[in-house]
PDB file of C-alpha atoms in Angstrom:
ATOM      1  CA  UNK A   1     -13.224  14.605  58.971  1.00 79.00           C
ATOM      2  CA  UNK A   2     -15.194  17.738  57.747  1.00 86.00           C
ATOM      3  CA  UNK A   3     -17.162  17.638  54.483  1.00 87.00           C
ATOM      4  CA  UNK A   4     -14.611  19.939  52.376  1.00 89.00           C
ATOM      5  CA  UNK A   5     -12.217  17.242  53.361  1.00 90.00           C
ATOM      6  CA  UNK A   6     -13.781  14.182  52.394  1.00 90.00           C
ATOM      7  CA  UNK A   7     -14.328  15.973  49.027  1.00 91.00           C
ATOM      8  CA  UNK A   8     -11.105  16.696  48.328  1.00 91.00           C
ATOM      9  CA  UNK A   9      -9.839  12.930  48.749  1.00 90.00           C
ATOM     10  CA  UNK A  10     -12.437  11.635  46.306  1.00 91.00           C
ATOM     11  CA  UNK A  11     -11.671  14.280  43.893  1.00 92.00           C
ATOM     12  CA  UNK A  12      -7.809  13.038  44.304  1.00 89.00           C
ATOM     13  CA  UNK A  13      -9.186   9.148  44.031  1.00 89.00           C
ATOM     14  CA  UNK A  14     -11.336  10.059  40.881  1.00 90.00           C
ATOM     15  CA  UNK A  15      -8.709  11.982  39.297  1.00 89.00           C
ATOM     16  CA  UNK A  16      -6.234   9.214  39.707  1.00 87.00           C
ATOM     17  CA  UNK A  17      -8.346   7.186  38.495  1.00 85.00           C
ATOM     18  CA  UNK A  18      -8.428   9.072  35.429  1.00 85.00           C
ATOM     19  CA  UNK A  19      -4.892   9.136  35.148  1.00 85.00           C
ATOM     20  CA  UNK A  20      -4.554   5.100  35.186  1.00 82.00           C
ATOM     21  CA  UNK A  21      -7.325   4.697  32.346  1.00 81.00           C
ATOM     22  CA  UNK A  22      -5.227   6.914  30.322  1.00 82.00           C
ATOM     23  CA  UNK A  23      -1.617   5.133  31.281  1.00 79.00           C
ATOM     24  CA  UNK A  24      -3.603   1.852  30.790  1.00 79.00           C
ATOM     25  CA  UNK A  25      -5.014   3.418  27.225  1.00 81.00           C
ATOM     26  CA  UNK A  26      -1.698   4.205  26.516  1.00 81.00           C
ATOM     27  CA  UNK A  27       0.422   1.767  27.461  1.00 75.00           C
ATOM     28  CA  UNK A  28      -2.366  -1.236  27.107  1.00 60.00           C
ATOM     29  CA  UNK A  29      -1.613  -1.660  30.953  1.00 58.00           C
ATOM     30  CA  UNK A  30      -1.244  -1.260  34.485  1.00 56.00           C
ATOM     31  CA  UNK A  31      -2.201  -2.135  37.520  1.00 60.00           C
ATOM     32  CA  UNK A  32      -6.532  -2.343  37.879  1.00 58.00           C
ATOM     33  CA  UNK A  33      -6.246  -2.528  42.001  1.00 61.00           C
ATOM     34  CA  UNK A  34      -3.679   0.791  42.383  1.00 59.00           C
ATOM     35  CA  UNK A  35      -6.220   3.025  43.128  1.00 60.00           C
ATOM     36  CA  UNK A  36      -7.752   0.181  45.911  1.00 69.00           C
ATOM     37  CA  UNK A  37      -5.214   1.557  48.327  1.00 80.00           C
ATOM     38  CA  UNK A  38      -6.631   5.109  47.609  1.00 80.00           C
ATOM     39  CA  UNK A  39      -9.983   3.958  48.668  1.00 82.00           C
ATOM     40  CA  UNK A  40      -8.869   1.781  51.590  1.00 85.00           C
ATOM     41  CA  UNK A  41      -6.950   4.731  53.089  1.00 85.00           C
ATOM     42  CA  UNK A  42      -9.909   7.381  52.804  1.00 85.00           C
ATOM     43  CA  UNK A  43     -12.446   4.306  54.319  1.00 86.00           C
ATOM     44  CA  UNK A  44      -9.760   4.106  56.886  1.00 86.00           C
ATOM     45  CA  UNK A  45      -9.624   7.963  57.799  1.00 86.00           C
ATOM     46  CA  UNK A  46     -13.236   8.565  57.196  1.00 87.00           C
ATOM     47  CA  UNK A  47     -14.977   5.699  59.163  1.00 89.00           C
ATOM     48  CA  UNK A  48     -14.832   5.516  63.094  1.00 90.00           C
ATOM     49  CA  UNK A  49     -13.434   3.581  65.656  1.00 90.00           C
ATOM     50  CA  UNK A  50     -16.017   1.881  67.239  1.00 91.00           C
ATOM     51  CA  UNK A  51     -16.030   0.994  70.708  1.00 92.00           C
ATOM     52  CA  UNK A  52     -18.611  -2.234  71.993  1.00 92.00           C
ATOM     53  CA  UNK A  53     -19.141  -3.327  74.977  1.00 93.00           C
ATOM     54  CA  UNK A  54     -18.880  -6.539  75.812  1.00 94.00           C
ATOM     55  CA  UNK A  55     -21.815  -7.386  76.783  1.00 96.00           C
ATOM     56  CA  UNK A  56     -24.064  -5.598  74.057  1.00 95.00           C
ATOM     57  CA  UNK A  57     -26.447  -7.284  72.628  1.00 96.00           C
ATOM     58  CA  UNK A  58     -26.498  -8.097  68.428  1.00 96.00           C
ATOM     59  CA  UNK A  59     -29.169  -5.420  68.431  1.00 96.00           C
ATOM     60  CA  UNK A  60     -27.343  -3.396  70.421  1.00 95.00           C
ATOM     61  CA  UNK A  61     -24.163  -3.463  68.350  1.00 94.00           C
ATOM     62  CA  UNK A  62     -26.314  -3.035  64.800  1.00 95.00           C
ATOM     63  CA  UNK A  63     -27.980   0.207  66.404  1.00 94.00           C
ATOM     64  CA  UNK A  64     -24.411   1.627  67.693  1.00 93.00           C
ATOM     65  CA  UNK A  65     -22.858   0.045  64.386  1.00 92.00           C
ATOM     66  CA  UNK A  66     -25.458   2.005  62.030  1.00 93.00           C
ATOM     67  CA  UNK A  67     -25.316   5.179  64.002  1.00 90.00           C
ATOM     68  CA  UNK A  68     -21.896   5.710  64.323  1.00 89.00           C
ATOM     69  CA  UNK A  69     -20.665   4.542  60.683  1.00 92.00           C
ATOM     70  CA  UNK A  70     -24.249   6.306  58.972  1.00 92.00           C
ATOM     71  CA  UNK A  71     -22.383   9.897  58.880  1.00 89.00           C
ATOM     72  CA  UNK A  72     -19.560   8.494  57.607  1.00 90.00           C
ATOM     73  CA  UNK A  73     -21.014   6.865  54.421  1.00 92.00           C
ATOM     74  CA  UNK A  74     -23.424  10.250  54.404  1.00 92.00           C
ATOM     75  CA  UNK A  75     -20.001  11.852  53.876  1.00 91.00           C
ATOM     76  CA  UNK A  76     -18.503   9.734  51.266  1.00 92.00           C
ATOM     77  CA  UNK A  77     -22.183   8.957  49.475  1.00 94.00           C
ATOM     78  CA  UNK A  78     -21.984  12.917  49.301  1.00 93.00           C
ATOM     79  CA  UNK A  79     -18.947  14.024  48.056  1.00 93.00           C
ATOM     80  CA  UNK A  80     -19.453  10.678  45.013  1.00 94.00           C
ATOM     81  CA  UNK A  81     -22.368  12.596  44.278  1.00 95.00           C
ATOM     82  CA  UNK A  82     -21.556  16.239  44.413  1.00 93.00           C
ATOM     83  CA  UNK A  83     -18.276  15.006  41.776  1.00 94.00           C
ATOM     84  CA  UNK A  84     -20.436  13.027  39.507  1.00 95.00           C
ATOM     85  CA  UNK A  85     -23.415  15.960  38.930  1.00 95.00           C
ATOM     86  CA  UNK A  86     -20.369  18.124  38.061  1.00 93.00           C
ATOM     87  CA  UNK A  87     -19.055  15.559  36.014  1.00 94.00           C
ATOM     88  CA  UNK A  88     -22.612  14.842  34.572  1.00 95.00           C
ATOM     89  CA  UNK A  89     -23.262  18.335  33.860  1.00 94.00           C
ATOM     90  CA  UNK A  90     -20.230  19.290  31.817  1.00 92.00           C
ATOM     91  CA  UNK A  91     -21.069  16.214  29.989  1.00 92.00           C
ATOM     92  CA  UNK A  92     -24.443  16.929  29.263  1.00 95.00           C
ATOM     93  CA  UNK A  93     -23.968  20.827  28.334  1.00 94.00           C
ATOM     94  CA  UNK A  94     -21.791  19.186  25.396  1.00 92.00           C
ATOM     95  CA  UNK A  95     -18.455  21.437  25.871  1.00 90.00           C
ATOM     96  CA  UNK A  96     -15.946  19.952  24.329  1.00 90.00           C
ATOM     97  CA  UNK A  97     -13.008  22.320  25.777  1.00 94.00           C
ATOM     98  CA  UNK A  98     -13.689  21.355  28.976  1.00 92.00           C
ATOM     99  CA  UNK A  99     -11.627  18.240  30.265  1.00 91.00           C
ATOM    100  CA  UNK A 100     -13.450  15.681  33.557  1.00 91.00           C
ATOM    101  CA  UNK A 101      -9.607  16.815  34.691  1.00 91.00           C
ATOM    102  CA  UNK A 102     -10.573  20.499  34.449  1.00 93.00           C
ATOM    103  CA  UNK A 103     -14.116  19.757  36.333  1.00 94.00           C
ATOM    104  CA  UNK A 104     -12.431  18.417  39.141  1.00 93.00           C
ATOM    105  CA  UNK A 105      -9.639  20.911  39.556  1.00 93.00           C
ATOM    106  CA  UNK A 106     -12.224  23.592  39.541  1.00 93.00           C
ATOM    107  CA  UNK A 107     -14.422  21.370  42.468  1.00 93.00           C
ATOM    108  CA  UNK A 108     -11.378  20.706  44.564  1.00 92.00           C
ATOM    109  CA  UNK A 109     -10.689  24.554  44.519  1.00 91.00           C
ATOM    110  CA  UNK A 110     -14.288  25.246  45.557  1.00 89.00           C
ATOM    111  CA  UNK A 111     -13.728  22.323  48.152  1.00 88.00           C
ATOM    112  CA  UNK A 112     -10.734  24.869  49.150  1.00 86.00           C
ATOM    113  CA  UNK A 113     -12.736  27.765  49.400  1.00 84.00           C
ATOM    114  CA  UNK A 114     -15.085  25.913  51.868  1.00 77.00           C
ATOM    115  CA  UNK A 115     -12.584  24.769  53.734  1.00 76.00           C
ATOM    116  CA  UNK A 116     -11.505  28.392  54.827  1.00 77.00           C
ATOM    117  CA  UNK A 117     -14.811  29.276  55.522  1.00 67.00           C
ATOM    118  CA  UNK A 118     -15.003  31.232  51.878  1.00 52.00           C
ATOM    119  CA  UNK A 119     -17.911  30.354  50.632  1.00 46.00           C
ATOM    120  CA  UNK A 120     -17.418  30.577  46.518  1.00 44.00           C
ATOM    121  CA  UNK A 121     -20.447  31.531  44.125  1.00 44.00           C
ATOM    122  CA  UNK A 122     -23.244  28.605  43.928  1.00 45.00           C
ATOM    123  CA  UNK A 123     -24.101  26.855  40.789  1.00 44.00           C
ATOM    124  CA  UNK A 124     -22.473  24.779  38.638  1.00 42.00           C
ATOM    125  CA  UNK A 125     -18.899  24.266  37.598  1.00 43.00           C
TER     126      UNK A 125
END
């Protein structure tokens, strides 16, 4: 799954988890383990299918393990991070007009851009 991609469904997990704070705010409810399935299904799509031999060895199977699943966290460890310094730095610049839902509309756009093989302006959101 490429980068741009990976982005874009953690955008969509953090956003909905926005949107269940608020309904459970709201409505002094909900369900805490909706957004699990969000996460299980991008874990599912992102990590690999790993094929062992039989007859590897336990040090064998950690070294194939690590390599092939590595990337994969790389991915998702990224894309956390990329959302939260946006997120961070909104907060920290102290605009008030400027919503976490707004930040992450204007990164998934960006993650867009990328995606097409538009590179957008750097800096920050």
């Amino acid at each position: 799954m490429e980068q741009s991609e990976v982005l874009k469904r953690v955008i969509g997990i953090l956003t909905e988890a926005g949107e269940m704070q608020r309904h459970a705010e709201e409505d002094d409810g909900g369900d805490p383990d909706a957004g699990g399935n969000m996460v299980t299904t991008l874990l599912n799509e992102t990590m690999p299918h790993i094929a062992i031999p039989a007859d590897a060895t336990v040090e064998e199977m950690a070294a194939l393990v690590g390599r092939e699943v590595g990337g994969a966290v790389e991915q998702l460890v990224g894309a956390f991070t990329l959302a939260f310094i946006a997120l961070a730095q909104i907060h920290d610049s102290g605009q008030q007009d400027v919503t976490s839902a707004d930040v992450l509309q204007d990164l998934a756009l960006r993650a867009e851009e990328l995606s097409s093989g538009n590179e957008g302006p750097e800096g920050s959101p």
